[in-house]
Amino acid sequence: MSTTAAGIASIGLQLPPLFMPVTELAELRGVDPNKYTKGLGCVDIALCPAGHDAVSLAVGAAKRALSRWNGSAEDIGLVAVGTESSKDMSRPLSAWIAEELGLSGAIRSYEVKHACYGGTLALRQALEWKWSGAGAGKAALVIASDVALYSLGDPGEPTQGAGAVAMIIDQPTLASVVPTAFPFSSPAFDFWRPVGDSFPSVDGKLSLDCYKRAVMECFGSLIGDRDAHEVLSGYRWLCFHVPFPKMVKKAVIHLGEQLGWSTQEAERLYLAKVEDTLEWNQLTGNAYTASLWISVARALVGLEEGTAITAFSYGSGYGAELLQLAAGPAAASASWVSDVEEDLRVRKPVDMWGYETLRGDVRASA
Ligand code: CAA
């Protein structure tokens, strides 16, 4: 294994075993379903029954990524888990996951927190560890895993979801990542969860403004003095963190406005390079740290080697980063699609009464 050529060598996804259509939630809350489907662009909320959580999702995703990688557990030198579903203020979520996977020994294992940006930070740290040579030829297991729930009746309730994406950072057979990235951060209280609180607090309007500004700043840095159309035409797909699908469309329209484009031009960009990347996100809901990587996993499906895409990561608080990836030789085989197909095939729908029972259980265990 080379110390400099590093990228994504394997991807595994895990979706929860239950889901509820947002139209069912609309009926429960007495809201016009069009608000959730057309206004927010949501379709389904992925839900975890009792006994399933961010650890079981992460373990499922990691097992799938490991099973399709040509290395072994002895080749792993780093386990980094991005999450905002921590179980403990001290013990990292990676300890629960490593325990289940039987990973111990000469391994740096830790949890990364920066709201939904945590998974991307874990990935960047793993890549930089490899690129610098500090990994000494070992591979990294990076996992983004979350269960996103809001308090009952909260405006964020239709955007709930869950899921995990595991990536092995080794040879760039599925995708390479360009070392130069475009970060932006600006401290704000847009979305936060104080220690001891079961559910987040959100300043909805501010959170939308922060997200849109971060998109503008990160893409502004990528484009620089160059022609925006020319720069963006170099990427087949533009992937985004997806708090709810309409947020992404709003941000692309806003970016277009800032670039001096007409709304129609921005909508064309959205339709050509963004909308299809949201397909799996609409079926999972917001999976916080995993959200962007679910979109990237969808975008990489079947891409020819060398095809470039971007990945915009956003975490409340707030921090963001725009990455550039290129498909590797094995992206065309899209082996990870079977994870999503299988999970969607076996998952069971929950109606409004089942949801209330489930949330009662969640409250009892929170
Ligand atoms: N038919 C069609 N559309 C309708 C409608 C109807 N009957 N009723 C309302 N709508 C539309 C509204 O016009 C609005 O669309 P526009 O913004 O385009 O005008 C949309 O539905 C939503 O309506 P509201 O703005 O009234 O919705 P709300 O205030 O009840 O809730 C929210 C919206 C604040 C985003 C809420 O879902 C929320 O708090 N979400 C969590 C926070 C979030 O996701 N923020 C995003 C950025 S932060 C981030 O990215 C981190 C993260 O993952 C959380």
CSV table of C-alpha atoms and ligand atoms in Angstrom, one decimal:
chain,number,residue,atom,x,y,z
A,1,MET,CA,0.0,0.0,0.0
A,2,SER,CA,1.4,3.4,-1.0
A,3,THR,CA,1.5,6.2,1.5
A,4,THR,CA,0.6,8.9,-0.9
A,5,ALA,CA,-2.1,7.5,-3.3
A,6,ALA,CA,-5.1,7.4,-1.0
A,7,GLY,CA,-8.8,7.7,-1.5
A,8,ILE,CA,-12.0,5.7,-1.0
A,9,ALA,CA,-11.4,2.0,-1.5
A,10,SER,CA,-14.8,0.6,-0.3
A,11,ILE,CA,-18.2,2.0,0.7
A,12,GLY,CA,-20.9,0.3,2.8
A,13,LEU,CA,-24.3,1.8,3.7
A,14,GLN,CA,-26.9,0.8,6.3
A,15,LEU,CA,-30.4,2.1,6.4
A,16,PRO,CA,-32.8,1.4,9.4
A,17,PRO,CA,-35.4,-1.3,9.3
A,18,LEU,CA,-38.5,1.1,9.5
A,19,PHE,CA,-39.8,4.1,7.7
A,20,MET,CA,-42.8,6.4,7.6
A,21,PRO,CA,-44.0,8.4,4.6
A,22,VAL,CA,-44.1,12.1,5.5
A,23,THR,CA,-47.7,12.1,4.3
A,24,GLU,CA,-48.6,9.9,7.3
A,25,LEU,CA,-46.9,12.4,9.7
A,26,ALA,CA,-48.8,15.3,8.0
A,27,GLU,CA,-52.1,13.5,8.8
A,28,LEU,CA,-51.0,12.9,12.4
A,29,ARG,CA,-50.1,16.6,12.8
A,30,GLY,CA,-53.1,17.9,10.9
A,31,VAL,CA,-50.8,19.6,8.3
A,32,ASP,CA,-51.3,19.9,4.5
A,33,PRO,CA,-49.1,17.0,3.2
A,34,ASN,CA,-48.0,19.3,0.4
A,35,LYS,CA,-46.0,21.4,2.9
A,36,TYR,CA,-43.8,18.4,3.6
A,37,THR,CA,-43.6,16.9,0.1
A,38,LYS,CA,-43.6,20.1,-2.1
A,39,GLY,CA,-42.6,22.7,0.5
A,40,LEU,CA,-39.7,20.7,2.0
A,41,GLY,CA,-39.2,18.1,-0.7
A,42,CYS,CA,-39.4,15.2,1.8
A,43,VAL,CA,-40.7,11.7,1.0
A,44,ASP,CA,-39.9,9.2,3.8
A,45,ILE,CA,-38.5,9.3,7.3
A,46,ALA,CA,-36.2,6.3,8.1
A,47,LEU,CA,-36.8,5.2,11.7
A,48,CYS,CA,-35.0,2.9,14.2
A,49,PRO,CA,-37.0,0.6,16.4
A,50,ALA,CA,-35.9,-0.1,20.0
A,51,GLY,CA,-32.5,-1.8,20.0
A,52,HIS,CA,-31.3,-0.1,16.8
A,53,ASP,CA,-29.2,3.1,17.1
A,54,ALA,CA,-26.2,4.9,15.6
A,55,VAL,CA,-23.9,2.1,16.7
A,56,SER,CA,-25.9,-0.7,15.1
A,57,LEU,CA,-26.2,1.4,11.9
A,58,ALA,CA,-22.5,2.1,11.9
A,59,VAL,CA,-21.6,-1.6,12.5
A,60,GLY,CA,-23.9,-2.7,9.7
A,61,ALA,CA,-22.3,-0.2,7.3
A,62,ALA,CA,-18.8,-1.0,8.3
A,63,LYS,CA,-19.3,-4.8,7.9
A,64,ARG,CA,-20.5,-4.2,4.4
A,65,ALA,CA,-17.6,-1.9,3.5
A,66,LEU,CA,-15.1,-4.4,5.0
A,67,SER,CA,-16.6,-7.4,3.2
A,68,ARG,CA,-16.0,-5.8,-0.2
A,69,TRP,CA,-12.5,-4.6,0.5
A,70,ASN,CA,-9.4,-6.7,-0.3
A,71,GLY,CA,-7.7,-5.9,3.0
A,72,SER,CA,-8.2,-7.4,6.4
A,73,ALA,CA,-8.7,-6.1,10.0
A,74,GLU,CA,-4.9,-6.2,10.6
A,75,ASP,CA,-4.5,-3.6,7.9
A,76,ILE,CA,-6.7,-1.0,9.7
A,77,GLY,CA,-4.7,1.6,11.6
A,78,LEU,CA,-7.4,4.3,12.3
A,79,VAL,CA,-11.1,4.2,13.1
A,80,ALA,CA,-12.8,7.7,13.0
A,81,VAL,CA,-16.5,8.1,13.6
A,82,GLY,CA,-18.4,11.3,12.8
A,83,THR,CA,-21.7,11.5,14.6
A,84,GLU,CA,-24.0,13.8,16.6
A,85,SER,CA,-25.7,10.8,18.2
A,86,SER,CA,-23.0,10.3,20.9
A,87,LYS,CA,-23.8,7.9,23.8
A,88,ASP,CA,-21.2,9.4,26.2
A,89,MET,CA,-19.3,12.6,26.8
A,90,SER,CA,-16.0,10.7,27.2
A,91,ARG,CA,-16.1,7.2,25.6
A,92,PRO,CA,-16.1,7.7,21.8
A,93,LEU,CA,-18.8,6.0,19.7
A,94,SER,CA,-15.9,4.4,17.9
A,95,ALA,CA,-15.2,2.2,21.0
A,96,TRP,CA,-18.7,0.6,20.8
A,97,ILE,CA,-18.3,0.1,17.1
A,98,ALA,CA,-14.7,-1.3,17.3
A,99,GLU,CA,-15.8,-3.7,20.0
A,100,GLU,CA,-18.6,-5.1,17.8
A,101,LEU,CA,-16.2,-5.4,14.8
A,102,GLY,CA,-13.4,-7.0,16.9
A,103,LEU,CA,-11.0,-4.2,16.1
A,104,SER,CA,-8.3,-3.6,18.7
A,105,GLY,CA,-4.5,-3.2,18.8
A,106,ALA,CA,-2.3,-0.6,17.1
A,107,ILE,CA,-5.3,1.5,16.1
A,108,ARG,CA,-6.1,5.2,16.7
A,109,SER,CA,-9.8,5.1,17.4
A,110,TYR,CA,-11.9,8.2,18.1
A,111,GLU,CA,-15.1,10.2,17.6
A,112,VAL,CA,-15.4,13.5,15.6
A,113,LYS,CA,-18.0,16.1,16.4
A,114,HIS,CA,-19.1,19.1,14.4
A,115,ALA,CA,-22.8,18.5,13.9
A,116,CYS,CA,-23.4,17.1,10.3
A,117,TYR,CA,-19.9,18.1,9.2
A,118,GLY,CA,-18.3,15.5,11.6
A,119,GLY,CA,-18.3,12.6,9.0
A,120,THR,CA,-16.5,14.8,6.5
A,121,LEU,CA,-13.9,15.9,9.1
A,122,ALA,CA,-13.3,12.3,10.0
A,123,LEU,CA,-12.8,11.5,6.3
A,124,ARG,CA,-10.4,14.5,5.8
A,125,GLN,CA,-8.4,13.5,8.9
A,126,ALA,CA,-8.1,9.9,7.6
A,127,LEU,CA,-7.0,11.1,4.1
A,128,GLU,CA,-4.5,13.6,5.6
A,129,TRP,CA,-3.1,10.8,7.8
A,130,LYS,CA,-2.6,8.7,4.7
A,131,TRP,CA,-1.2,11.5,2.5
A,132,SER,CA,1.2,12.6,5.2
A,133,GLY,CA,2.7,9.1,5.5
A,134,ALA,CA,1.7,9.0,9.2
A,135,GLY,CA,-0.5,6.0,8.5
A,136,ALA,CA,2.6,4.0,7.6
A,137,GLY,CA,0.8,2.0,4.9
A,138,LYS,CA,-2.3,1.2,7.0
A,139,ALA,CA,-5.9,1.8,6.0
A,140,ALA,CA,-8.5,3.9,7.8
A,141,LEU,CA,-12.2,3.0,8.6
A,142,VAL,CA,-14.3,6.2,8.5
A,143,ILE,CA,-17.9,6.0,9.5
A,144,ALA,CA,-20.7,8.7,9.5
A,145,SER,CA,-23.7,7.5,11.5
A,146,ASP,CA,-26.7,9.2,13.0
A,147,VAL,CA,-30.3,9.0,14.1
A,148,ALA,CA,-31.9,12.4,13.6
A,149,LEU,CA,-35.0,13.0,15.8
A,150,TYR,CA,-36.7,16.2,16.8
A,151,SER,CA,-39.1,16.7,19.7
A,152,LEU,CA,-42.7,15.8,18.8
A,153,GLY,CA,-44.5,18.5,16.8
A,154,ASP,CA,-41.2,20.4,16.1
A,155,PRO,CA,-41.1,22.0,12.6
A,156,GLY,CA,-38.1,19.8,12.0
A,157,GLU,CA,-40.1,16.6,12.6
A,158,PRO,CA,-40.8,15.9,8.8
A,159,THR,CA,-37.1,16.2,8.1
A,160,GLN,CA,-36.1,13.4,10.5
A,161,GLY,CA,-34.2,10.3,9.4
A,162,ALA,CA,-31.3,8.0,10.0
A,163,GLY,CA,-28.5,6.0,8.3
A,164,ALA,CA,-24.8,5.3,8.2
A,165,VAL,CA,-22.1,5.3,5.6
A,166,ALA,CA,-18.8,3.6,6.1
A,167,MET,CA,-15.7,4.2,3.9
A,168,ILE,CA,-12.4,2.5,3.8
A,169,ILE,CA,-9.6,5.0,3.1
A,170,ASP,CA,-6.9,3.1,1.2
A,171,GLN,CA,-6.2,2.9,-2.5
A,172,PRO,CA,-8.5,5.2,-4.5
A,173,THR,CA,-10.3,2.4,-6.3
A,174,LEU,CA,-13.8,3.9,-5.9
A,175,ALA,CA,-12.8,7.6,-5.7
A,176,SER,CA,-9.9,9.9,-5.2
A,177,VAL,CA,-10.2,13.1,-3.2
A,178,VAL,CA,-8.4,16.2,-4.3
A,179,PRO,CA,-6.2,17.4,-1.4
A,180,THR,CA,-7.2,21.1,-1.9
A,181,ALA,CA,-10.6,21.7,-0.3
A,182,PHE,CA,-12.6,24.9,0.4
A,183,PRO,CA,-13.7,25.3,4.0
A,184,PHE,CA,-15.7,28.1,5.6
A,185,SER,CA,-16.8,28.6,9.2
A,186,SER,CA,-18.6,31.3,11.2
A,187,PRO,CA,-19.8,30.7,14.8
A,188,ALA,CA,-23.6,30.8,15.2
A,189,PHE,CA,-26.4,29.2,17.2
A,190,ASP,CA,-28.4,27.9,14.2
A,191,PHE,CA,-28.9,24.4,15.5
A,192,TRP,CA,-27.6,23.0,18.8
A,193,ARG,CA,-28.2,20.3,21.5
A,194,PRO,CA,-27.1,21.3,25.0
A,195,VAL,CA,-25.6,18.5,27.1
A,196,GLY,CA,-28.4,16.5,28.6
A,197,ASP,CA,-31.1,17.5,26.1
A,198,SER,CA,-32.6,14.6,24.1
A,199,PHE,CA,-33.5,16.7,21.1
A,200,PRO,CA,-32.0,19.7,19.2
A,201,SER,CA,-33.0,23.3,19.4
A,202,VAL,CA,-33.2,25.1,16.1
A,203,ASP,CA,-33.4,28.6,14.9
A,204,GLY,CA,-35.0,27.5,11.6
A,205,LYS,CA,-34.7,30.8,9.6
A,206,LEU,CA,-31.1,31.4,10.8
A,207,SER,CA,-30.1,27.8,9.9
A,208,LEU,CA,-31.3,28.3,6.4
A,209,ASP,CA,-29.4,31.5,6.0
A,210,CYS,CA,-26.2,30.0,7.5
A,211,TYR,CA,-26.4,27.0,5.1
A,212,LYS,CA,-26.9,29.3,2.1
A,213,ARG,CA,-24.1,31.6,3.0
A,214,ALA,CA,-21.7,28.6,3.5
A,215,VAL,CA,-22.6,27.3,0.0
A,216,MET,CA,-21.9,30.7,-1.5
A,217,GLU,CA,-18.6,31.1,0.4
A,218,CYS,CA,-17.3,27.6,-0.4
A,219,PHE,CA,-18.3,27.6,-4.1
A,220,GLY,CA,-17.0,31.2,-4.3
A,221,SER,CA,-13.6,30.0,-3.2
A,222,LEU,CA,-13.7,27.1,-5.7
A,223,ILE,CA,-14.7,29.4,-8.6
A,224,GLY,CA,-12.4,32.3,-7.7
A,225,ASP,CA,-11.9,34.7,-10.6
A,226,ARG,CA,-12.8,32.0,-13.2
A,227,ASP,CA,-16.0,31.7,-15.2
A,228,ALA,CA,-18.6,29.9,-12.9
A,229,HIS,CA,-20.3,28.1,-15.8
A,230,GLU,CA,-17.0,26.8,-17.1
A,231,VAL,CA,-15.9,25.7,-13.6
A,232,LEU,CA,-19.1,23.9,-12.7
A,233,SER,CA,-19.4,22.3,-16.1
A,234,GLY,CA,-16.3,20.3,-15.1
A,235,TYR,CA,-18.3,18.3,-12.5
A,236,ARG,CA,-20.8,15.6,-13.4
A,237,TRP,CA,-22.6,15.9,-10.1
A,238,LEU,CA,-22.7,18.5,-7.3
A,239,CYS,CA,-23.5,16.7,-4.0
A,240,PHE,CA,-24.7,18.5,-0.9
A,241,HIS,CA,-25.5,17.8,2.8
A,242,VAL,CA,-29.3,17.3,2.7
A,243,PRO,CA,-31.1,18.5,5.8
A,244,PHE,CA,-34.2,18.3,3.6
A,245,PRO,CA,-34.2,18.2,-0.2
A,246,LYS,CA,-35.7,21.7,-0.8
A,247,MET,CA,-32.8,23.2,1.3
A,248,VAL,CA,-30.4,22.1,-1.4
A,249,LYS,CA,-32.5,23.6,-4.2
A,250,LYS,CA,-32.9,26.9,-2.3
A,251,ALA,CA,-29.1,27.0,-1.8
A,252,VAL,CA,-28.4,26.4,-5.5
A,253,ILE,CA,-30.8,29.1,-6.5
A,254,HIS,CA,-29.2,31.4,-4.0
A,255,LEU,CA,-25.7,30.6,-5.4
A,256,GLY,CA,-27.0,31.4,-8.9
A,257,GLU,CA,-28.3,34.7,-7.7
A,258,GLN,CA,-25.0,35.6,-6.1
A,259,LEU,CA,-23.2,34.6,-9.4
A,260,GLY,CA,-25.5,37.0,-11.3
A,261,TRP,CA,-27.5,34.1,-13.0
A,262,SER,CA,-31.2,34.1,-13.8
A,263,THR,CA,-33.4,31.8,-11.7
A,264,GLN,CA,-33.9,29.6,-14.8
A,265,GLU,CA,-30.1,29.2,-15.2
A,266,ALA,CA,-29.8,28.1,-11.6
A,267,GLU,CA,-32.8,25.7,-11.9
A,268,ARG,CA,-31.2,24.2,-15.0
A,269,LEU,CA,-28.0,23.6,-13.0
A,270,TYR,CA,-30.0,22.0,-10.2
A,271,LEU,CA,-31.9,19.7,-12.6
A,272,ALA,CA,-28.8,18.6,-14.5
A,273,LYS,CA,-26.3,18.1,-11.7
A,274,VAL,CA,-28.1,18.0,-8.3
A,275,GLU,CA,-31.6,16.6,-8.3
A,276,ASP,CA,-30.7,12.9,-9.0
A,277,THR,CA,-28.1,12.9,-6.2
A,278,LEU,CA,-31.0,13.3,-3.7
A,279,GLU,CA,-32.8,10.1,-4.6
A,280,TRP,CA,-31.6,8.1,-1.6
A,281,ASN,CA,-31.7,11.1,0.8
A,282,GLN,CA,-35.5,11.4,0.1
A,283,LEU,CA,-36.0,7.9,1.2
A,284,THR,CA,-33.9,8.2,4.4
A,285,GLY,CA,-34.6,11.7,5.6
A,286,ASN,CA,-31.8,13.7,7.2
A,287,ALA,CA,-29.1,11.3,8.5
A,288,TYR,CA,-26.9,14.3,9.7
A,289,THR,CA,-23.3,13.2,9.3
A,290,ALA,CA,-24.2,10.5,6.8
A,291,SER,CA,-26.5,12.7,4.7
A,292,LEU,CA,-23.8,14.1,2.4
A,293,TRP,CA,-22.1,10.7,2.0
A,294,ILE,CA,-25.4,9.0,1.1
A,295,SER,CA,-25.7,11.6,-1.7
A,296,VAL,CA,-22.1,11.0,-2.8
A,297,ALA,CA,-22.6,7.2,-2.8
A,298,ARG,CA,-25.6,7.7,-5.1
A,299,ALA,CA,-23.7,10.1,-7.3
A,300,LEU,CA,-20.7,7.7,-7.8
A,301,VAL,CA,-22.9,4.9,-9.1
A,302,GLY,CA,-21.7,3.8,-12.5
A,303,LEU,CA,-19.3,6.8,-13.1
A,304,GLU,CA,-16.5,6.3,-15.5
A,305,GLU,CA,-13.0,6.6,-14.1
A,306,GLY,CA,-11.9,10.2,-13.8
A,307,THR,CA,-15.4,11.7,-13.7
A,308,ALA,CA,-15.3,14.6,-11.2
A,309,ILE,CA,-17.9,15.5,-8.7
A,310,THR,CA,-18.1,18.0,-5.7
A,311,ALA,CA,-19.3,17.3,-2.2
A,312,PHE,CA,-20.5,20.2,0.0
A,313,SER,CA,-20.5,19.4,3.7
A,314,TYR,CA,-22.3,21.6,6.3
A,315,GLY,CA,-22.4,21.3,10.0
A,316,SER,CA,-24.4,23.7,12.3
A,317,GLY,CA,-22.5,25.8,14.6
A,318,TYR,CA,-21.4,26.4,11.8
A,319,GLY,CA,-18.7,25.0,9.6
A,320,ALA,CA,-18.6,23.8,6.0
A,321,GLU,CA,-16.2,22.4,3.4
A,322,LEU,CA,-16.4,21.8,-0.3
A,323,LEU,CA,-14.5,18.7,-1.6
A,324,GLN,CA,-13.7,17.6,-5.1
A,325,LEU,CA,-13.7,13.8,-5.9
A,326,ALA,CA,-13.0,11.8,-9.0
A,327,ALA,CA,-14.4,8.4,-9.7
A,328,GLY,CA,-11.9,5.5,-9.5
A,329,PRO,CA,-11.7,2.4,-11.8
A,330,ALA,CA,-14.2,0.4,-9.6
A,331,ALA,CA,-16.9,3.1,-9.3
A,332,ALA,CA,-18.6,1.8,-12.5
A,333,SER,CA,-19.4,-1.6,-10.7
A,334,ALA,CA,-21.3,0.3,-7.9
A,335,SER,CA,-21.1,-2.7,-5.5
A,336,TRP,CA,-22.7,-0.7,-2.7
A,337,VAL,CA,-26.0,-0.2,-4.5
A,338,SER,CA,-27.0,-3.7,-3.2
A,339,ASP,CA,-26.9,-2.4,0.4
A,340,VAL,CA,-29.5,0.3,-0.3
A,341,GLU,CA,-31.6,-2.0,-2.5
A,342,GLU,CA,-31.6,-4.7,0.2
A,343,ASP,CA,-32.5,-2.3,3.0
A,344,LEU,CA,-35.3,-0.6,1.1
A,345,ARG,CA,-36.7,-4.1,0.1
A,346,VAL,CA,-36.9,-5.4,3.7
A,347,ARG,CA,-37.8,-2.2,5.6
A,348,LYS,CA,-41.3,-2.0,7.0
A,349,PRO,CA,-43.7,1.0,7.0
A,350,VAL,CA,-44.9,2.5,10.2
A,351,ASP,CA,-48.2,4.2,10.5
A,352,MET,CA,-49.0,7.2,12.7
A,353,TRP,CA,-50.0,5.0,15.7
A,354,GLY,CA,-46.8,2.9,15.3
A,355,TYR,CA,-44.8,6.2,15.1
A,356,GLU,CA,-46.4,7.5,18.4
A,357,THR,CA,-45.6,4.2,20.1
A,358,LEU,CA,-42.0,4.2,18.7
A,359,ARG,CA,-41.4,7.8,19.8
A,360,GLY,CA,-42.8,7.0,23.3
A,361,ASP,CA,-40.2,4.2,23.5
A,362,VAL,CA,-37.5,6.6,22.3
A,363,ARG,CA,-38.6,9.2,25.0
A,364,ALA,CA,-38.5,6.5,27.6
A,365,SER,CA,-35.0,5.4,26.7
A,366,ALA,CA,-33.6,9.0,26.2
B,1,CAA,N1,-48.1,23.5,0.1
B,1,CAA,C1,-46.9,23.6,-0.4
B,1,CAA,N2,-45.9,24.3,0.2
B,1,CAA,C2,-46.1,24.7,1.5
B,1,CAA,C3,-47.4,24.6,2.1
B,1,CAA,C4,-48.4,23.9,1.4
B,1,CAA,N3,-49.6,23.7,1.9
B,1,CAA,N4,-47.3,25.1,3.3
B,1,CAA,C5,-46.0,25.6,3.5
B,1,CAA,N5,-45.3,25.3,2.3
B,1,CAA,C6,-43.9,25.7,2.1
B,1,CAA,C7,-43.5,27.0,2.6
B,1,CAA,O1,-43.9,28.1,1.7
B,1,CAA,C8,-42.0,26.9,2.7
B,1,CAA,O2,-41.4,27.0,1.4
B,1,CAA,P1,-40.5,28.2,1.0
B,1,CAA,O3,-39.4,28.3,2.1
B,1,CAA,O4,-40.0,27.9,-0.3
B,1,CAA,O5,-41.4,29.4,1.1
B,1,CAA,C9,-41.9,25.4,3.1
B,1,CAA,O6,-43.1,24.8,2.8
B,1,CAA,C10,-41.6,25.2,4.6
B,1,CAA,O7,-42.6,25.9,5.3
B,1,CAA,P2,-42.2,26.8,6.5
B,1,CAA,O8,-41.0,27.6,6.2
B,1,CAA,O9,-43.4,27.4,7.1
B,1,CAA,O10,-41.8,25.6,7.5
B,1,CAA,P3,-41.4,25.6,9.0
B,1,CAA,O11,-41.0,26.9,9.5
B,1,CAA,O12,-42.6,24.9,9.7
B,1,CAA,O13,-40.2,24.5,9.0
B,1,CAA,C11,-37.8,24.4,8.9
B,1,CAA,C12,-39.1,24.6,8.1
B,1,CAA,C13,-37.5,25.6,9.8
B,1,CAA,C14,-36.7,24.2,7.9
B,1,CAA,C15,-37.9,23.1,9.7
B,1,CAA,O14,-38.2,22.0,8.9
B,1,CAA,C16,-36.7,22.9,10.6
B,1,CAA,O15,-36.5,23.4,11.7
B,1,CAA,N6,-35.8,22.0,10.1
B,1,CAA,C17,-34.6,21.6,10.9
B,1,CAA,C18,-33.5,22.7,10.6
B,1,CAA,C19,-32.9,22.5,9.2
B,1,CAA,O16,-33.0,21.5,8.6
B,1,CAA,N7,-32.2,23.5,8.8
B,1,CAA,C20,-31.5,23.5,7.5
B,1,CAA,C21,-30.1,24.1,7.6
B,1,CAA,S1,-29.2,23.5,9.1
B,1,CAA,C22,-28.5,22.1,8.6
B,1,CAA,O17,-28.3,21.8,7.5
B,1,CAA,C23,-28.0,21.1,9.7
B,1,CAA,C24,-29.0,20.0,9.8
B,1,CAA,O18,-28.8,19.0,9.1
B,1,CAA,C25,-30.2,20.2,10.7
